[in-house]
C-alpha cells in the first residue's frame, strides 16, 4: 500500500471513530428540543441516592436549566465538529473528546440538580475535568501551571461552597433548592445567613472568575481552542453565575445580596475591560472580555426587578452565540496563519474569507449593533438598569464595558481581516477546512436570525427569567421599555468603542507601562503564596520529620491530649466520682501494681529490666480484668503479656551477646520535664474521660443484640469470642494480617542489624 493510500485509510478510520462521539451531543440536543416542544416545563424527578445521609438525586428542569441544557448540548455538538478538524493529527485528540463528553455530563448534572450536595458533586467534577482539559499538552510547563492554577482556585472555592451549602441547609432545614426558595420568608431571621451566603459567594466567584479570583481564566487559554470555546465561553465559567441566578429568587430582597453582587460584578467588569486592552493575543483578549461579561452578569443578578432577570437570561444566550464563534475564529487563525498575535494579523480576508465572514457577524452581535441578537441583550441590560435605578457610577461602568466590547469586536473583525496586508509572513495563510468553518457560521447565523426575529426565543428567555424571578411579568417589562435610554446607551458605547479601537495601540503602550497591578494584584498574591508553600513545607519537615522516635511520640501524645481536653471543655461534662465503698481489695491491688510499675519504668536505665517492669503493667491489667467480670480477657492478657515479655527478653539477650549496634541510642540518664508534663497531662485527660463517660447513661441495646444473637446466629455461648470471630471476623483477620506484615517487614531489618553487628566485630 502506498503512503498516500495509508494516510487516506488512517484519516477515514479516525473520522469513523469520531462519528459516534459527535453523535452523542447531537442526539442529546435533538432529544432536548423534541421534549421542550412536547412536554411543558418544569420537569421534576427524584430518586433516593444515599438515604442514610438524606441525599436524593432530585432533578428540576425549568426555563433556566433548559436554557443551559440547550447551550451545553448545542454548542457542545458544534465544538465536537470543530474539534475533529482542529485536533486532526493530534495524538491526544481522543483523550480530549472523551474528557469533553465527561465534562458535558458533569455540566448537565450540575444544572439539573435540585439537591445542593448532588450539585456540589457535579460542580467539583467540572473543576477536575477542566484541569485535565486545560493541561492537555502537559509536557509544556506553562500549560501545567495554567491547569494547576485553574484547579487550585476553583477547587478551593468548591470547599467554601460546600461549607456554605451545609450551613444554608442547616438554616433552611433542607438541601432542596426549590424548598429553600419556598421557605424564603423564614431564612433572613437566622443570624448565620450572611456567613452562608458569603461562603457561597466565594465558590461562585472562583468558578465564574470574579474579582479577586478573575486571573485564572485568561491563563486557562493554554487549553486547545475547542476547549476554550466550550468551557470558557459557553459553559463552565457561567456555572457560578447560574448558581447565583438560581438562588436569586430566595435572596434578591437582601441588601447584602444586592450590594455584594452589584459591587463585585461592576469591579470585575471594569477591571477586566481595562486588562483587555493590555493584551495582544486574540484568545487572551477574548478571555478578558469574557471576564468583563461575567462581571456584568453578576451585577445583573444582584439588581432587583423583572428586567434584571430577563437581562440575565438574554445575555447568557447572546454571549454564547457571539463569543464561541470568535474563539473558533481565533482557532482558525492559529490553524491557518500560524499565530494569534494581532500585530501579525492584517488583511486576512484575502486568505480566509469564510472565517472573516463569521468574525464580522459575531463582532456585529458583540458590539450590540441594531438587528443583532447582541443588540437585544444590550437593550435588556439598559432596561434592567433603568428599572433598578442603579447608581450613576454603575451605569457609567456598564457603558465603559460596552465600549470596550465594541473595540474588541472591531479588533477581531476589522483590524485582523480588513486591514492592509503589509506584514511579511513566514507561513502562507490558508482557509480552515469545512468542519472548522461550519460551527462558527452556524452560530452567527442563529444570532442573526434571533436578532431579526427575537420572538423566536422569547418563550425560552421568558421561562428562564421566570425561573430567576418567580414574579416575572412580561407585560411589566414591556411597559418599562423606553427607546430613549436604549438609543443613548448604544450610541455612547459605539462612540466610546470606536475611540478605544482607534487608540488601541497607544492605550496598550500606556497600560503596559503600569505594573502596579502586576506587583500587588490578586495574581501576584497567588504566585507569592505558591512560592511560599514549598518553604513552609521544608520548614515543617525539618521541625517534624527529624527521625527521633521519642519526639514523634511526644508530639502524638501531646496533640491527642490537647484535642481531647478541648473537646471535654466544649462538652461541659458532668463528673461522676467512683463509689469508693464498692472497691474490692483485688481491684485496689491491681491498680496499685499498674501505677507502681508505670512509675518504676521512669527510673529504669537497663532495657531488659525496663521490659520486665513494663510487663507488670500488663499483668496488673490482667488482674483488673479478672476481678471485674472478664476472666477470658484476663487469661488472654496473661498469655499475650507472658509471650511478649519472654520473646522480647530473648531478643534483647541475643542482641547483647552480639555486641552493641553502631550509632545505637543510649538510654537517657535524666527525666525530661516537658515529656513528664505531657505524660501527666495525658493521664489526667484519660482519667477525666473515664469519669465523664461513667456519667453517661448506659445504652444496653448493643449488648442485648449480641447476647440474643450469639447462640442463635453464630452458635456460640461465649459472646466475646463470637464478636471477635464472627461479628467482627473481618476486623480480626485484618489485625492478624497487620501482625503478619509487621513480621515480614521486620525480617529484613533483623538481617541488616545482624550484618551491621558482623561488620563492627
XYZ file of C-alpha atoms in Angstrom:
761
model
C 0.000 0.000 0.000
C 1.308 3.463 -0.951
C 1.868 6.134 1.754
C -0.952 8.282 0.311
C -3.355 5.366 0.474
C -2.237 4.556 4.010
C -2.828 8.166 5.136
C -6.247 8.191 3.499
C -7.167 4.945 5.213
C -5.962 6.252 8.595
C -7.932 9.506 8.155
C -11.092 7.612 7.204
C -10.704 5.363 10.244
C -10.218 8.395 12.502
C -13.368 10.054 11.149
C -15.293 6.805 11.644
C -14.094 6.694 15.259
C -15.056 10.327 15.851
C -18.566 9.985 14.416
C -20.125 8.267 17.477
C -18.587 10.890 19.768
C -20.122 13.714 17.715
C -23.482 11.940 17.602
C -23.764 11.805 21.405
C -24.166 15.572 21.995
C -26.119 15.940 18.744
C -28.593 13.276 19.864
C -28.940 14.884 23.280
C -29.584 18.268 21.663
C -32.213 16.877 19.295
C -33.907 14.955 22.107
C -33.940 18.068 24.283
C -35.564 20.134 21.517
C -38.190 17.460 20.970
C -39.077 17.227 24.656
C -39.187 21.023 25.013
C -41.758 21.222 22.230
C -43.852 18.341 23.558
C -43.634 18.460 27.378
C -44.354 21.549 29.437
C -41.800 22.849 31.937
C -40.842 22.229 34.682
C -39.695 18.616 34.662
C -39.095 17.005 38.026
C -37.704 13.668 39.111
C -36.482 12.274 42.410
C -34.762 9.031 43.337
C -33.017 8.004 46.585
C -29.240 8.009 46.261
C -27.757 7.848 49.776
C -30.832 7.501 52.024
C -28.756 7.188 55.207
C -27.444 10.732 54.629
C -30.718 12.091 53.297
C -29.260 12.631 49.810
C -31.643 12.159 46.896
C -30.976 12.563 43.198
C -33.504 15.352 42.665
C -33.934 16.788 39.177
C -35.591 20.133 38.474
C -35.583 21.382 34.877
C -37.227 24.783 34.494
C -36.645 27.573 31.994
C -33.191 28.489 33.318
C -31.972 24.884 33.361
C -33.470 24.270 29.886
C -31.608 27.287 28.502
C -28.332 25.983 29.879
C -29.026 22.479 28.604
C -29.525 23.876 25.109
C -26.196 25.708 25.341
C -24.386 22.682 26.779
C -25.612 20.217 24.166
C -25.981 22.568 21.182
C -22.640 24.323 21.407
C -21.143 21.031 22.566
C -22.180 19.437 19.263
C -20.528 22.230 17.276
C -17.401 22.026 19.443
C -17.083 18.336 18.615
C -17.469 19.058 14.902
C -14.915 21.858 15.108
C -12.508 19.823 17.234
C -12.498 16.988 14.704
C -10.767 19.369 12.313
C -8.734 21.426 14.746
C -7.250 18.412 16.524
C -6.700 16.410 13.334
C -3.421 14.577 13.660
C -3.096 15.370 17.371
C -2.288 12.130 19.244
C -4.286 13.409 22.230
C -7.448 14.053 20.246
C -9.356 11.053 21.577
C -8.396 11.945 25.157
C -9.723 15.485 24.659
C -13.036 14.302 23.261
C -13.601 11.728 25.994
C -12.892 14.381 28.629
C -15.246 16.795 26.849
C -18.006 14.178 26.952
C -17.441 13.632 30.661
C -17.402 17.393 31.191
C -20.685 17.721 29.311
C -22.246 15.076 31.558
C -20.973 16.888 34.668
C -22.394 20.213 33.438
C -25.753 18.617 32.714
C -25.788 17.075 36.174
C -24.947 20.423 37.791
C -27.693 22.441 36.091
C -30.479 19.906 36.609
C -29.681 19.045 40.248
C -32.090 20.335 42.857
C -30.136 18.838 45.778
C -27.244 21.017 46.933
C -24.900 18.115 47.718
C -25.525 16.441 44.354
C -24.967 19.801 42.662
C -21.678 20.135 44.538
C -20.509 16.705 43.344
C -21.048 17.669 39.709
C -19.604 21.114 40.417
C -16.317 19.604 41.559
C -16.288 17.173 38.647
C -16.324 20.145 36.272
C -13.296 21.589 38.089
C -11.323 18.344 37.860
C -12.215 17.807 34.199
C -11.374 21.429 33.412
C -7.950 20.865 34.977
C -7.375 17.852 32.750
C -8.552 19.689 29.644
C -6.529 22.850 30.239
C -3.484 20.665 30.815
C -3.957 18.680 27.615
C -0.435 19.444 26.445
C 1.062 18.982 29.890
C 4.537 18.466 28.526
C 4.776 22.277 28.404
C 5.403 23.900 31.772
C 3.149 26.900 31.076
C 0.211 24.574 30.388
C 0.830 22.657 33.604
C 0.930 25.860 35.630
C -2.254 27.172 33.997
C -4.094 23.918 34.682
C -2.802 23.867 38.257
C -3.911 27.452 38.795
C -7.418 26.755 37.483
C -7.758 23.715 39.745
C -6.384 25.382 42.869
C -8.581 28.470 42.531
C -11.819 26.712 41.607
C -11.112 23.729 43.876
C -10.519 25.958 46.887
C -13.694 27.820 46.052
C -15.510 24.493 45.948
C -14.577 23.835 49.587
C -16.047 27.195 50.574
C -19.134 26.369 48.528
C -19.617 23.040 50.324
C -19.400 24.774 53.699
C -21.928 27.347 52.504
C -24.310 24.651 51.271
C -24.151 22.786 54.573
C -24.726 25.939 56.606
C -27.555 27.059 54.323
C -29.235 23.668 54.630
C -28.967 23.899 58.424
C -30.684 27.285 58.259
C -33.407 26.215 55.846
C -33.831 22.665 57.088
C -33.450 21.175 53.601
C -30.922 20.605 50.843
C -33.504 21.157 48.108
C -33.091 24.446 46.246
C -36.792 24.681 45.447
C -37.755 24.079 49.064
C -35.258 26.726 50.185
C -36.897 29.193 47.793
C -40.295 28.238 49.193
C -39.050 28.995 52.729
C -37.631 32.398 51.798
C -39.669 34.239 54.409
C -38.043 32.432 57.351
C -34.415 32.402 56.150
C -33.422 36.047 56.927
C -34.352 35.553 60.589
C -31.275 33.370 61.123
C -28.095 35.255 62.045
C -25.992 32.641 60.226
C -27.411 33.511 56.792
C -24.797 36.193 55.866
C -21.990 33.728 56.645
C -23.627 31.036 54.491
C -24.100 33.442 51.589
C -20.525 34.720 51.907
C -19.210 31.151 51.589
C -21.432 30.540 48.556
C -20.214 33.806 47.021
C -16.600 32.619 47.249
C -17.472 29.360 45.500
C -19.447 31.083 42.743
C -16.876 33.857 42.260
C -13.985 31.422 41.857
C -15.871 29.370 39.274
C -17.018 32.403 37.277
C -13.746 34.361 37.517
C -14.986 37.266 39.622
C -12.619 39.624 41.414
C -10.326 38.755 43.159
C -10.329 35.295 41.546
C -10.556 36.511 37.947
C -6.958 35.919 36.872
C -7.203 32.176 36.270
C -9.494 32.408 33.230
C -7.126 34.208 30.781
C -4.322 31.864 31.823
C -6.586 28.910 31.004
C -6.299 29.910 27.338
C -3.404 27.449 27.262
C -6.097 24.885 26.520
C -6.812 23.887 22.895
C -9.247 26.248 21.162
C -12.213 23.797 21.161
C -11.831 23.528 24.936
C -11.668 27.317 25.320
C -14.720 27.818 23.135
C -16.748 25.298 25.130
C -15.577 25.715 28.720
C -14.539 29.346 28.833
C -17.272 30.995 26.810
C -20.449 28.943 26.999
C -20.495 26.543 29.948
C -18.006 26.226 32.813
C -17.397 29.893 33.582
C -21.130 30.573 33.640
C -21.817 27.869 36.206
C -21.161 30.224 39.119
C -23.496 32.834 37.613
C -26.058 30.074 37.094
C -25.920 29.193 40.792
C -26.332 32.827 41.819
C -29.239 33.225 39.408
C -30.788 30.025 40.771
C -30.623 31.322 44.354
C -31.661 34.868 43.426
C -35.330 34.042 43.910
C -34.640 33.350 47.592
C -32.279 36.208 48.467
C -32.846 39.028 45.970
C -34.512 41.194 48.631
C -31.500 41.068 50.975
C -29.306 44.221 50.882
C -26.216 42.040 51.498
C -27.010 40.008 48.385
C -27.660 43.033 46.191
C -24.721 45.160 47.342
C -22.197 42.320 47.129
C -23.168 41.156 43.650
C -23.501 44.633 42.165
C -20.188 45.784 43.666
C -18.143 42.693 42.792
C -19.714 42.379 39.345
C -19.067 46.013 38.452
C -15.490 45.926 39.747
C -14.790 42.719 37.821
C -16.289 44.054 34.591
C -14.351 47.332 34.675
C -11.060 45.712 35.721
C -11.318 43.020 33.049
C -12.212 45.600 30.389
C -9.027 47.520 31.207
C -6.969 44.317 31.146
C -8.390 43.536 27.697
C -6.570 46.499 26.172
C -3.261 45.259 27.615
C -3.323 42.049 25.559
C -2.045 41.293 22.040
C -3.033 37.614 21.851
C -6.543 37.343 20.373
C -7.541 34.442 22.643
C -6.474 36.328 25.761
C -8.304 39.428 24.502
C -11.441 37.340 24.137
C -10.824 35.771 27.553
C -10.604 39.129 29.339
C -13.703 40.359 27.531
C -15.436 37.177 28.733
C -14.466 38.044 32.301
C -15.969 41.505 31.744
C -19.225 39.927 30.548
C -19.278 37.582 33.535
C -18.902 40.607 35.797
C -21.825 42.251 34.029
C -23.914 39.119 34.533
C -23.062 39.057 38.249
C -24.077 42.699 38.524
C -27.371 41.955 36.751
C -28.159 39.055 39.099
C -27.759 41.456 42.002
C -30.127 44.047 40.534
C -33.753 43.873 41.660
C -36.714 43.745 39.312
C -38.095 41.673 36.455
C -35.974 43.492 33.899
C -32.770 42.243 35.511
C -33.940 38.615 35.315
C -34.728 38.992 31.616
C -31.386 40.709 31.014
C -29.506 37.834 32.679
C -31.293 35.230 30.556
C -30.778 37.218 27.351
C -27.099 37.995 27.958
C -26.457 34.337 28.861
C -27.743 33.345 25.440
C -26.283 36.206 23.397
C -22.798 35.874 24.853
C -22.598 32.197 23.934
C -23.791 32.921 20.376
C -21.102 35.525 19.663
C -18.192 34.569 21.920
C -17.945 30.882 20.941
C -17.697 31.806 17.198
C -14.976 34.334 17.995
C -12.989 31.639 19.811
C -13.475 29.440 16.749
C -12.178 32.321 14.620
C -9.086 32.585 16.849
C -8.519 28.872 16.387
C -8.880 29.172 12.617
C -6.294 31.950 12.595
C -3.932 29.860 14.683
C -4.503 26.939 12.335
C -4.373 28.841 9.038
C -1.993 31.723 9.768
C 0.159 30.177 12.480
C -0.383 32.942 15.040
C -2.997 34.706 17.187
C -0.973 37.871 17.825
C -2.971 40.780 16.414
C 0.198 42.664 15.410
C 0.948 39.896 12.915
C -2.584 39.582 11.532
C -3.931 42.091 8.993
C -5.805 41.722 5.742
C -6.637 38.088 6.435
C -9.923 38.261 4.493
C -7.938 37.669 1.303
C -6.848 34.274 2.552
C -9.698 33.311 4.909
C -12.926 34.818 3.511
C -15.353 32.480 5.300
C -13.628 32.947 8.636
C -13.734 36.709 8.010
C -17.499 36.497 7.433
C -18.016 34.584 10.664
C -15.850 37.084 12.568
C -17.754 40.040 11.107
C -21.194 38.691 12.025
C -20.043 37.651 15.510
C -18.455 41.070 16.064
C -21.681 42.682 14.834
C -23.536 40.955 17.679
C -20.801 41.515 20.279
C -20.838 45.246 19.584
C -24.592 45.285 20.192
C -25.460 46.883 16.872
C -29.134 47.029 15.800
C -30.659 43.976 14.140
C -28.285 41.663 16.016
C -29.106 39.497 18.995
C -26.376 41.311 20.886
C -28.465 44.458 20.499
C -31.392 42.633 22.102
C -29.148 41.764 25.065
C -27.870 45.345 25.403
C -31.474 46.512 25.146
C -32.498 44.246 28.048
C -29.468 45.391 30.062
C -30.413 49.052 29.671
C -33.996 48.358 30.736
C -32.747 46.444 33.782
C -30.550 49.359 34.872
C -33.358 51.846 34.391
C -35.861 49.702 36.298
C -33.460 49.074 39.196
C -32.446 52.758 39.364
C -28.768 51.900 39.836
C -26.070 54.280 40.949
C -24.739 56.541 38.227
C -21.270 55.046 38.723
C -22.598 51.577 37.880
C -24.332 52.950 34.792
C -21.145 54.624 33.594
C -19.221 51.412 34.252
C -21.542 49.366 32.052
C -21.238 51.914 29.239
C -17.443 51.699 29.509
C -17.526 47.889 29.415
C -19.848 48.006 26.396
C -17.429 50.395 24.698
C -14.543 48.008 25.237
C -16.714 45.210 23.807
C -17.198 47.306 20.671
C -13.421 47.834 20.444
C -12.725 44.095 20.896
C -15.288 43.309 18.188
C -13.564 45.772 15.866
C -10.163 44.223 16.592
C -11.466 40.713 15.887
C -13.286 41.645 12.679
C -11.833 44.822 11.160
C -8.208 45.017 12.286
C -7.419 41.367 11.599
C -9.427 40.777 8.430
C -9.979 44.145 6.764
C -6.694 45.928 7.353
C -3.957 46.228 4.732
C -1.860 43.115 4.226
C 1.545 44.695 4.816
C 3.119 42.224 7.298
C 5.744 39.804 5.926
C 4.780 36.213 6.676
C 6.769 33.041 7.093
C 3.671 30.894 6.594
C 1.244 31.489 3.745
C -2.241 31.771 5.342
C -4.997 29.466 4.172
C -8.654 28.946 4.901
C -9.754 26.406 7.501
C -11.450 23.159 6.438
C -15.213 22.861 6.295
C -15.646 21.267 9.722
C -13.843 24.269 11.249
C -15.941 26.778 9.307
C -19.373 25.262 9.794
C -19.643 25.710 13.622
C -18.888 29.468 13.760
C -21.072 30.141 10.700
C -23.990 28.227 12.229
C -23.760 30.173 15.496
C -23.516 33.611 13.877
C -26.401 32.697 11.559
C -28.526 31.822 14.592
C -27.554 35.099 16.274
C -28.560 36.967 13.121
C -31.907 35.154 12.889
C -32.713 35.740 16.570
C -31.690 39.378 16.207
C -34.061 39.881 13.293
C -36.854 37.845 14.938
C -36.317 37.818 18.725
C -39.848 36.471 19.219
C -38.464 33.056 18.250
C -36.615 32.806 21.545
C -38.956 34.920 23.669
C -40.656 31.834 25.221
C -37.315 30.354 26.262
C -35.973 33.643 27.624
C -39.252 34.342 29.414
C -39.212 30.904 31.043
C -35.594 31.404 32.146
C -36.409 34.853 33.544
C -39.381 33.405 35.415
C -37.102 30.782 36.978
C -34.750 33.531 38.171
C -37.559 35.826 39.375
C -40.794 33.886 40.031
C -42.738 37.161 39.874
C -41.539 37.849 36.329
C -44.173 39.622 34.259
C -43.519 40.159 30.556
C -46.098 42.927 30.405
C -44.356 44.861 33.171
C -41.047 44.655 31.316
C -42.667 45.752 28.054
C -44.306 48.674 29.855
C -40.917 49.755 31.209
C -39.419 49.894 27.713
C -38.155 53.311 26.687
C -36.321 53.684 23.407
C -34.528 56.845 24.522
C -32.121 55.308 27.086
C -31.506 52.330 24.786
C -30.506 54.517 21.847
C -28.401 56.747 24.084
C -26.560 53.794 25.641
C -25.970 52.181 22.242
C -24.606 55.345 20.674
C -22.446 56.095 23.723
C -20.940 52.601 23.672
C -20.419 52.788 19.908
C -18.642 56.150 20.034
C -16.525 55.119 23.007
C -15.692 51.792 21.391
C -14.582 53.404 18.137
C -12.351 55.747 20.132
C -10.788 52.840 22.057
C -10.292 50.892 18.845
C -8.556 53.791 17.098
C -6.330 54.403 20.112
C -5.810 50.727 20.973
C -2.055 50.704 20.357
C -1.441 53.885 22.327
C -3.656 52.714 25.203
C -1.892 49.359 25.174
C 1.529 51.029 25.363
C 0.338 53.262 28.205
C -1.203 50.448 30.246
C 1.743 48.169 29.559
C 3.976 50.587 31.452
C 1.698 50.459 34.504
C 2.934 47.461 36.504
C 1.275 48.297 39.815
C -1.446 45.674 39.489
C 1.063 43.068 38.329
C 3.014 43.529 41.551
C 0.176 43.927 44.062
C -2.831 42.363 42.340
C -4.532 39.054 43.172
C -2.464 37.075 40.686
C 0.751 38.275 42.317
C -0.660 37.138 45.665
C -1.346 33.731 44.167
C 2.200 33.284 42.871
C 3.750 34.527 46.117
C 1.663 32.101 48.155
C 2.554 29.287 45.759
C 6.264 30.022 46.197
C 5.818 30.245 49.965
C 4.282 26.761 50.265
C 7.497 24.799 49.480
C 9.419 26.895 52.009
C 6.718 26.257 54.612
C 6.768 22.530 53.812
C 10.563 22.436 54.139
C 10.411 24.209 57.496
C 7.732 21.818 58.759
C 9.747 18.843 57.535
C 12.816 19.994 59.409
C 10.763 20.561 62.546
C 8.573 17.470 62.472
C 10.374 14.834 60.376
C 13.554 14.792 62.444
C 13.829 10.994 62.710
C 13.688 10.858 66.537
C 11.059 8.387 67.726
C 10.686 9.857 71.250
C 9.839 13.249 69.787
C 7.323 11.713 67.383
C 5.656 10.010 70.333
C 5.732 13.243 72.312
C 4.028 15.204 69.524
C 1.415 12.476 69.008
C 0.527 12.146 72.685
C 0.564 15.917 73.206
C -1.688 16.564 70.213
C -4.210 13.930 71.291
C -4.183 15.334 74.825
C -4.865 18.895 73.701
C -7.600 17.795 71.295
C -9.390 15.683 73.902
C -9.105 18.344 76.599
C -10.588 20.885 74.191
C -13.490 18.546 73.433
C -14.071 17.914 77.134
C -14.077 21.657 77.781
C -16.614 22.218 74.993
C -18.803 19.341 76.211
C -19.012 20.761 79.752
C -19.171 17.235 81.269
C -20.908 16.146 84.425
C -18.316 14.458 86.640
C -19.273 11.208 88.353
C -16.850 10.214 91.098
C -16.423 6.475 91.706
C -18.141 4.850 94.650
C -15.104 4.021 96.772
C -17.017 1.754 99.130
C -17.565 -0.736 96.293
C -13.826 -1.034 95.633
C -12.549 -4.557 96.439
C -9.026 -5.288 97.592
C -8.018 -7.299 94.449
C -9.042 -4.375 92.239
C -7.181 -1.929 94.504
C -4.102 -4.176 94.445
C -4.236 -4.345 90.655
C -4.465 -0.534 90.416
C -1.516 -0.122 92.800
C 0.529 -2.640 90.787
C -0.226 -0.843 87.492
C 0.621 2.584 88.909
C 3.778 1.391 90.671
C 5.073 -0.381 87.567
C 4.347 2.617 85.384
C 6.228 4.954 87.740
C 9.098 2.500 88.059
C 9.635 2.488 84.284
C 10.678 6.131 84.561
C 13.755 5.194 86.578
C 14.881 2.059 84.729
C 18.002 2.531 82.579
C 18.617 -1.076 81.574
C 16.493 -2.126 78.594
C 15.944 -5.672 79.866
C 14.873 -4.521 83.316
C 12.665 -1.845 81.710
C 10.944 -4.553 79.674
C 10.326 -6.740 82.708
C 8.983 -3.855 84.789
C 6.681 -2.662 81.988
C 5.348 -6.220 81.799
C 3.990 -5.723 85.323
C 1.622 -3.122 83.864
C 0.163 -5.816 81.615
C -0.110 -8.314 84.494
C -1.817 -5.695 86.658
C -4.296 -5.066 83.841
C -4.962 -8.806 83.626
C -5.690 -8.956 87.385
C -8.045 -5.981 86.982
C -9.898 -7.776 84.161
C -10.078 -10.973 86.221
C -11.870 -9.337 89.166
C -14.169 -7.091 87.122
C -16.071 -9.782 85.280
C -13.860 -10.573 82.274
C -11.932 -13.751 83.071
C -11.486 -14.726 79.411
C -9.954 -11.344 78.626
C -7.747 -11.662 81.732
C -6.394 -15.040 80.650
C -5.775 -13.686 77.135
C -3.899 -10.745 78.622
C -1.818 -13.072 80.848
C -0.884 -15.246 77.865
C -0.090 -12.406 75.498
C 1.921 -10.474 78.090
C 3.935 -13.564 79.026
C 4.724 -14.449 75.441
C 5.629 -10.846 74.624
C 7.971 -10.438 77.612
C 9.642 -13.795 77.037
C 10.169 -13.230 73.299
C 11.291 -9.629 73.696
C 13.645 -10.545 76.532
C 15.132 -13.358 74.468
C 15.725 -10.962 71.558
C 17.371 -8.421 73.864
C 19.637 -11.063 75.375
C 20.641 -12.263 71.923
C 21.369 -8.704 70.776
C 23.508 -8.122 73.857
C 25.601 -11.194 73.118
C 26.336 -9.818 69.659
C 27.696 -6.547 70.997
C 26.365 -3.011 70.671
C 24.889 -1.792 67.393
C 26.641 1.125 65.653
C 25.056 4.506 66.435
C 22.637 2.826 68.831
C 20.689 5.254 71.005
C 21.652 5.095 74.642
C 19.041 5.421 77.403
C 18.814 8.912 78.826
C 20.189 9.401 82.314
C 17.672 12.025 83.348
C 13.987 12.756 83.261
C 12.779 15.298 80.753
C 10.406 17.758 82.466
C 8.436 18.609 79.339
C 7.907 14.967 78.428
C 6.885 14.249 82.024
C 4.361 17.103 81.883
C 2.874 15.764 78.645
C 2.624 12.276 80.114
C 0.893 13.559 83.250
C -1.481 15.643 81.159
C -2.283 12.599 79.016
C -3.014 10.541 82.122
C -5.170 13.304 83.568
C -7.069 13.537 80.288
C -7.762 9.789 80.250
C -8.916 9.938 83.876
C -11.249 12.829 83.059
C -12.558 10.975 80.032
C -13.309 7.863 82.097
C -15.095 9.926 84.740
C -17.095 11.709 82.062
C -18.160 8.535 80.284
C -19.082 6.993 83.636
C -21.714 9.694 83.998
C -23.365 8.940 80.677
C -26.465 6.723 80.670
C -25.650 3.191 79.609
C -27.320 2.064 76.399
C -27.774 -1.699 76.541
C -29.133 -2.059 73.008
C -25.850 -3.328 71.583
C -25.194 -5.690 74.475
C -28.702 -7.093 74.226
C -28.319 -7.598 70.483
C -25.074 -9.573 70.758
C -26.399 -11.512 73.719
C -29.510 -12.532 71.791
C -27.732 -13.295 68.519
C -24.629 -15.031 69.858
C -26.125 -18.501 70.145
C -28.856 -18.354 67.513
C -26.874 -16.685 64.718
C -23.256 -17.640 65.482
C -23.799 -20.854 67.520
C -21.514 -19.732 70.315
C -22.120 -19.172 74.023
C -19.040 -17.042 74.671
C -20.273 -13.643 73.474
C -16.808 -12.056 73.411
C -15.341 -14.818 71.276
C -18.336 -14.740 68.955
C -17.938 -10.992 68.465
C -14.244 -11.328 67.673
C -14.520 -14.352 65.390
C -17.940 -13.942 63.758
C -19.482 -10.491 64.054
C -16.117 -8.756 63.679
C -14.292 -11.527 61.858
C -13.032 -9.199 59.134
C -11.534 -6.898 61.783
C -9.789 -9.836 63.415
C -8.473 -11.014 60.062
C -7.167 -7.515 59.430
C -5.391 -7.412 62.768
C -3.769 -10.788 62.112
C -2.720 -9.597 58.645
C -1.152 -6.476 60.153
C 0.884 -8.567 62.565
C 1.959 -10.870 59.745
C 3.040 -7.957 57.557
C 4.877 -6.410 60.508
C 6.798 -9.658 60.959
C 7.651 -9.807 57.261
C 8.797 -6.188 57.377
C 10.921 -6.818 60.480
C 12.820 -9.739 58.995
C 14.984 -7.624 56.636
C 15.646 -5.182 59.464
C 16.859 -8.002 61.694
C 19.132 -9.224 58.905
C 20.541 -5.696 58.487
C 21.150 -5.467 62.235
C 22.914 -8.829 62.202
C 25.050 -7.763 59.221
C 25.928 -4.436 60.853
C 26.965 -6.204 64.024
C 29.148 -8.537 61.988
C 30.921 -5.615 60.328
C 31.589 -3.989 63.710
C 33.085 -7.159 65.176
